[in-house]
Coordinates of C-alpha atoms in Angstrom, one line a residue:
M25 CA -178.3 -162.7 20.3
A26 CA -180.9 -161.0 18.5
E27 CA -182.2 -162.4 15.1
V28 CA -180.5 -161.4 11.9
K29 CA -182.7 -159.8 9.4
N30 CA -182.9 -159.9 6.0
I31 CA -183.5 -156.9 4.0
A32 CA -182.7 -156.0 -0.4
T33 CA -180.7 -153.5 -0.8
R34 CA -183.7 -151.5 -3.3
E35 CA -185.8 -151.1 0.2
S36 CA -182.8 -149.8 1.3
Y37 CA -182.8 -147.7 -1.7
G38 CA -186.1 -146.2 -1.2
N39 CA -186.2 -145.6 2.5
A40 CA -183.0 -143.7 2.5
L41 CA -184.2 -142.1 -0.5
K42 CA -187.3 -140.9 2.1
E43 CA -185.3 -140.4 4.3
L44 CA -183.3 -137.9 2.8
A45 CA -185.9 -135.9 2.0
A46 CA -187.1 -135.6 5.8
G47 CA -184.3 -134.6 6.5
G48 CA -184.1 -131.6 4.5
A49 CA -182.4 -132.3 1.1
D50 CA -184.9 -130.2 -0.3
K51 CA -182.8 -130.3 -4.3
L52 CA -183.8 -134.2 -3.6
V53 CA -185.9 -135.5 -7.2
V54 CA -185.9 -138.9 -8.2
L55 CA -186.9 -140.2 -11.7
D56 CA -187.8 -143.8 -12.9
A57 CA -188.7 -145.2 -15.4
D58 CA -192.1 -147.3 -14.9
L59 CA -190.3 -149.7 -12.5
S60 CA -191.3 -147.3 -9.2
A61 CA -193.2 -150.8 -6.9
A62 CA -189.5 -152.5 -8.6
T63 CA -187.0 -150.1 -7.4
K64 CA -188.4 -149.2 -4.0
T65 CA -188.5 -145.6 -5.5
G66 CA -192.2 -146.0 -4.7
I67 CA -191.3 -145.5 -0.8
F68 CA -190.2 -142.1 -2.1
K69 CA -193.1 -141.3 -3.5
K70 CA -195.8 -142.3 -1.8
A71 CA -193.8 -139.0 0.5
Y72 CA -193.1 -136.9 -2.1
P73 CA -194.8 -137.0 -5.3
E74 CA -194.2 -133.6 -6.2
R75 CA -191.0 -135.0 -6.2
H76 CA -191.0 -138.5 -8.5
I77 CA -191.3 -138.1 -12.3
N78 CA -192.2 -141.5 -14.0
C79 CA -190.6 -141.4 -17.2
G80 CA -192.0 -143.9 -18.7
I81 CA -190.7 -147.1 -20.5
A82 CA -187.6 -144.4 -22.0
E83 CA -184.9 -145.0 -20.3
A84 CA -182.2 -142.6 -22.6
N85 CA -185.1 -139.7 -22.1
M86 CA -184.8 -140.6 -17.9
V87 CA -181.4 -139.8 -17.7
C88 CA -180.9 -137.0 -20.5
A89 CA -184.4 -135.4 -17.8
A90 CA -182.3 -136.6 -14.9
A91 CA -179.7 -134.3 -16.8
G92 CA -180.9 -131.4 -17.1
L93 CA -182.7 -131.1 -14.1
A94 CA -179.0 -131.3 -12.5
T95 CA -177.5 -128.5 -14.9
M96 CA -180.1 -126.6 -13.1
G97 CA -179.4 -127.2 -10.1
L98 CA -181.4 -130.5 -9.1
V99 CA -179.9 -133.6 -7.6
P100 CA -181.8 -136.0 -10.0
F101 CA -181.6 -139.9 -8.6
A102 CA -182.8 -141.6 -12.0
S103 CA -183.5 -144.6 -11.4
S104 CA -184.3 -148.7 -12.9
F105 CA -183.0 -152.1 -13.3
A106 CA -178.5 -152.3 -13.8
M107 CA -179.7 -153.9 -17.4
F108 CA -181.5 -151.6 -18.1
A109 CA -179.6 -148.5 -16.1
A110 CA -176.2 -149.3 -17.2
G111 CA -177.0 -151.6 -20.6
R112 CA -180.0 -149.3 -22.6
A113 CA -178.3 -145.7 -21.3
F114 CA -174.9 -146.6 -21.7
E115 CA -174.9 -143.7 -24.1
Q116 CA -176.7 -140.6 -23.0
V117 CA -174.6 -141.8 -19.1
R118 CA -171.6 -142.0 -20.6
N119 CA -172.6 -138.6 -23.3
S120 CA -175.1 -136.5 -21.2
I121 CA -174.4 -137.2 -17.2
G122 CA -170.6 -138.4 -17.8
Y123 CA -169.1 -136.4 -20.2
P124 CA -170.7 -133.2 -19.1
H125 CA -169.7 -134.6 -14.6
L126 CA -173.5 -133.7 -14.2
N127 CA -174.8 -134.4 -10.8
V128 CA -176.5 -136.9 -11.1
K129 CA -177.0 -140.5 -9.4
I130 CA -177.9 -143.4 -11.3
G131 CA -179.6 -146.3 -8.7
A132 CA -179.3 -149.2 -10.8
T133 CA -181.8 -152.5 -8.8
H134 CA -182.2 -155.7 -9.7
A135 CA -178.2 -156.7 -11.0
G136 CA -176.4 -160.1 -11.3
I137 CA -177.5 -163.7 -11.1
S138 CA -179.9 -162.8 -7.9
V139 CA -181.9 -161.5 -10.1
G140 CA -183.9 -165.2 -10.7
E141 CA -185.8 -166.2 -13.0
D142 CA -186.5 -163.1 -14.9
G143 CA -183.6 -164.7 -16.8
A144 CA -179.7 -164.1 -18.8
S145 CA -182.1 -160.6 -20.2
H146 CA -182.0 -159.5 -17.1
Q147 CA -178.8 -160.5 -14.8
C148 CA -176.7 -157.1 -15.5
C149 CA -173.4 -158.8 -14.8
E150 CA -171.4 -156.2 -16.9
D151 CA -172.6 -152.5 -15.6
F152 CA -169.4 -152.4 -13.2
A153 CA -167.2 -152.9 -16.3
L154 CA -169.6 -150.5 -18.8
M155 CA -169.6 -147.4 -15.4
R156 CA -166.0 -147.7 -14.3
S157 CA -165.2 -146.9 -17.8
I158 CA -166.8 -143.8 -17.7
P159 CA -164.2 -140.9 -16.5
G160 CA -164.9 -139.2 -13.2
M161 CA -168.1 -141.6 -12.4
V162 CA -167.9 -143.2 -9.1
V163 CA -168.7 -146.7 -9.1
I164 CA -170.7 -148.3 -5.6
C165 CA -172.6 -151.5 -5.0
P166 CA -172.9 -152.0 -0.8
A167 CA -173.3 -155.1 1.1
D168 CA -176.4 -154.6 3.3
D169 CA -179.0 -152.3 4.4
V170 CA -177.0 -150.2 7.2
E171 CA -174.3 -149.3 3.9
A172 CA -176.7 -149.0 0.8
K173 CA -178.5 -145.8 2.9
Q174 CA -175.3 -143.9 4.4
A175 CA -174.2 -144.6 0.5
V176 CA -177.7 -143.6 -0.9
K177 CA -176.9 -140.4 1.9
A178 CA -173.6 -139.5 0.9
A179 CA -174.2 -139.8 -2.8
Y180 CA -176.4 -136.9 -2.8
A181 CA -173.6 -135.3 -0.7
Y182 CA -170.8 -135.6 -3.0
E183 CA -170.9 -133.2 -5.9
G184 CA -170.3 -135.4 -9.5
P185 CA -172.0 -138.3 -10.9
V186 CA -172.4 -141.4 -9.3
Y187 CA -172.9 -145.5 -9.5
L188 CA -175.4 -147.0 -7.3
R189 CA -176.3 -151.3 -7.7
F190 CA -178.1 -152.2 -5.7
G191 CA -180.2 -156.4 -5.2
R192 CA -182.8 -158.2 -5.7
L193 CA -182.0 -160.6 -3.2
A194 CA -183.4 -160.1 1.0
V195 CA -179.3 -160.4 1.7
P196 CA -178.2 -160.5 5.8
V197 CA -178.4 -157.1 8.4
F198 CA -174.3 -157.0 10.3
H199 CA -173.4 -153.5 10.3
D200 CA -174.5 -151.8 13.1
E201 CA -175.4 -147.9 13.3
N202 CA -172.5 -146.7 14.7
Y203 CA -170.9 -148.0 10.7
K204 CA -169.7 -145.2 8.5
F205 CA -169.2 -145.0 4.7
E206 CA -167.2 -143.6 3.2
I207 CA -167.0 -143.0 -0.6
G208 CA -163.8 -144.3 -1.8
K209 CA -162.9 -146.5 1.5
G210 CA -162.9 -150.6 1.9
E211 CA -163.0 -151.2 5.5
V212 CA -161.2 -155.0 7.8
I213 CA -164.3 -157.3 8.4
R214 CA -162.1 -159.9 10.0
E215 CA -158.5 -159.5 10.0
G216 CA -156.3 -162.5 9.1
K217 CA -153.2 -163.4 7.8
D218 CA -153.4 -166.8 5.9
V219 CA -155.2 -165.1 2.5
T220 CA -156.6 -161.6 1.9
I221 CA -160.6 -162.3 1.2
V222 CA -162.2 -158.8 -1.0
A223 CA -165.6 -159.4 -1.9
N224 CA -168.6 -156.3 -2.1
G225 CA -172.1 -156.5 -2.9
L226 CA -174.5 -159.1 -1.3
M227 CA -171.1 -161.4 -1.6
V228 CA -169.6 -160.1 1.5
A229 CA -172.1 -161.7 3.6
E230 CA -171.1 -165.0 1.2
A231 CA -167.5 -163.8 2.6
I232 CA -167.9 -163.7 6.0
E233 CA -169.5 -167.5 6.1
A234 CA -166.4 -168.3 4.3
G235 CA -164.0 -166.9 6.8
K236 CA -165.8 -168.7 9.5
I237 CA -165.7 -172.1 7.8
L238 CA -162.3 -171.7 7.0
A239 CA -161.7 -171.5 10.8
D240 CA -162.2 -174.0 11.4
K241 CA -160.0 -175.7 9.0
G242 CA -157.1 -174.1 10.7
I243 CA -156.8 -171.4 7.8
D244 CA -157.3 -167.7 8.5
A245 CA -159.2 -165.9 6.0
E246 CA -158.6 -161.8 6.5
I247 CA -162.1 -160.2 5.1
I248 CA -162.6 -157.1 3.2
N249 CA -165.6 -155.6 2.1
I250 CA -164.8 -153.0 -0.7
A251 CA -168.2 -151.2 -1.5
T252 CA -166.6 -148.7 -3.4
I253 CA -165.3 -150.1 -6.3
K254 CA -164.5 -147.1 -8.3
P255 CA -162.3 -145.1 -6.6
L256 CA -160.7 -148.4 -5.2
D257 CA -159.4 -148.4 -1.5
E258 CA -155.7 -148.8 -3.4
E259 CA -154.0 -148.6 0.5
L260 CA -156.1 -150.9 2.5
I261 CA -155.9 -154.2 -0.5
I262 CA -152.1 -153.6 -0.3
A263 CA -151.8 -153.3 3.1
S264 CA -154.1 -156.8 3.1
A265 CA -152.4 -158.9 0.2
K266 CA -148.3 -156.8 2.5
K267 CA -149.8 -159.3 4.5
T268 CA -151.0 -162.6 4.0
G269 CA -149.8 -163.6 -0.1
K270 CA -152.4 -164.4 -1.6
V271 CA -156.0 -162.7 -2.1
V272 CA -159.0 -163.7 -3.7
T273 CA -161.9 -161.2 -5.3
V274 CA -165.5 -162.3 -4.8
E275 CA -168.7 -160.9 -7.3
E276 CA -171.9 -161.1 -9.2
H277 CA -170.8 -159.3 -11.9
S278 CA -168.3 -160.8 -14.6
I279 CA -164.9 -161.5 -13.8
I280 CA -164.1 -159.3 -17.3
G281 CA -164.3 -155.4 -15.9
G282 CA -165.1 -155.9 -12.5
L283 CA -163.7 -155.0 -8.8
G284 CA -161.5 -158.9 -9.5
E285 CA -160.0 -156.4 -12.9
A286 CA -159.8 -153.8 -10.7
V287 CA -157.9 -155.5 -7.5
C288 CA -155.9 -157.0 -9.7
S289 CA -154.9 -153.5 -11.2
A290 CA -153.8 -152.4 -8.8
L291 CA -151.8 -154.3 -7.1
S292 CA -149.9 -155.5 -10.5
E293 CA -148.8 -152.4 -10.5
K294 CA -147.4 -151.6 -7.1
C295 CA -147.5 -155.0 -4.6
P296 CA -147.9 -157.8 -7.5
T297 CA -149.8 -160.3 -5.5
P298 CA -150.9 -163.4 -6.4
V299 CA -155.0 -163.1 -7.5
K300 CA -157.8 -165.5 -7.9
R301 CA -161.0 -163.8 -8.7
I302 CA -164.5 -165.1 -8.1
G303 CA -167.1 -164.3 -10.4
V304 CA -169.5 -165.0 -13.5
N305 CA -166.8 -166.1 -15.6
D306 CA -167.3 -165.2 -19.6
E307 CA -170.7 -166.0 -19.9
F308 CA -174.7 -165.3 -19.0
G309 CA -176.5 -166.9 -16.7
H310 CA -180.1 -168.2 -16.8
S311 CA -183.2 -168.1 -15.1
G312 CA -184.1 -170.0 -12.2
P313 CA -184.3 -169.7 -8.2
A314 CA -182.0 -166.4 -6.8
K315 CA -179.7 -168.9 -4.5
D316 CA -180.3 -171.9 -6.4
L317 CA -178.1 -169.5 -9.9
L318 CA -175.3 -168.3 -6.6
K319 CA -174.8 -171.7 -5.6
Q320 CA -174.5 -172.9 -9.5
F321 CA -172.1 -170.5 -9.9
G322 CA -169.6 -170.7 -7.1
L323 CA -171.2 -167.5 -5.5
C324 CA -172.2 -168.2 -2.5
A325 CA -170.1 -169.6 0.9
D326 CA -169.5 -173.3 0.0
G327 CA -167.9 -172.2 -3.9
V328 CA -166.0 -169.4 -2.0
V329 CA -164.4 -171.8 0.0
K330 CA -164.0 -174.0 -1.9
T331 CA -161.4 -172.0 -4.9
V332 CA -159.2 -170.6 -1.5
E333 CA -158.8 -174.2 -0.2
E334 CA -157.1 -174.8 -4.0
F335 CA -155.2 -171.4 -3.8
L336 CA -153.9 -172.0 -1.0
K337 CA -152.4 -176.0 -2.1

């Protein structure tokens, strides 16, 4: 059996930008808020320095600059930590990109509890909610290296604003090169009949592991990867809910306004189904090793297993 690689999706982001440019994406420009080493846009900068703009620690200004570049026919990727890209610059994203529906892509890294030692000020668990609220904004959170690189390329090809969330923590690569990402389409990773587990980002790998543990306990879980939170693949989720009768959502985000609420909204209107949301429960994180924090917040395979077992009783 081939060894499983662990790659942070922020690394995938930088590599995908470089691959896009090398493949002829001549309209691509990349902006960063003085964090290119951390966001990994430095990979692109090293290869194409004339197409990389360091806007300094001025995220709101960076977003407005990206908007201006888009009006000139370029395809800018504005990059920073999620807390700054979605949080600090929210007004500019809303008014300068969302309202005029400009072709700007936002590459947000270092989101969620897995930012670890940087603490609550940097652990953005609200970005899905913020970006989902902007009309016309596509919101994507890929699960591994393969999906992340394809998502970046799909975002470049898409005409309109896109928010892409990438992680700091290295995660297992479970997709092979035959996988095809498509905006708005989910993926059934494992079929089951007892319960549906819907996950995104780094929680997909944990959901897959949870599915194996549950199988050993006689519980047949269907695992679904929903990388695109908006637009949501409602058809896939509803079909699975009808089959299993119960749904558990798992996300490295607040249970308020994210994947769980998107799934609940779709099901409540079209297929009323009991749903249990796993995420950050209306609280801030704190400083600590990333993996320890994820376990503490129940954002791990064991936490998913425990929740599913209690939910099915």
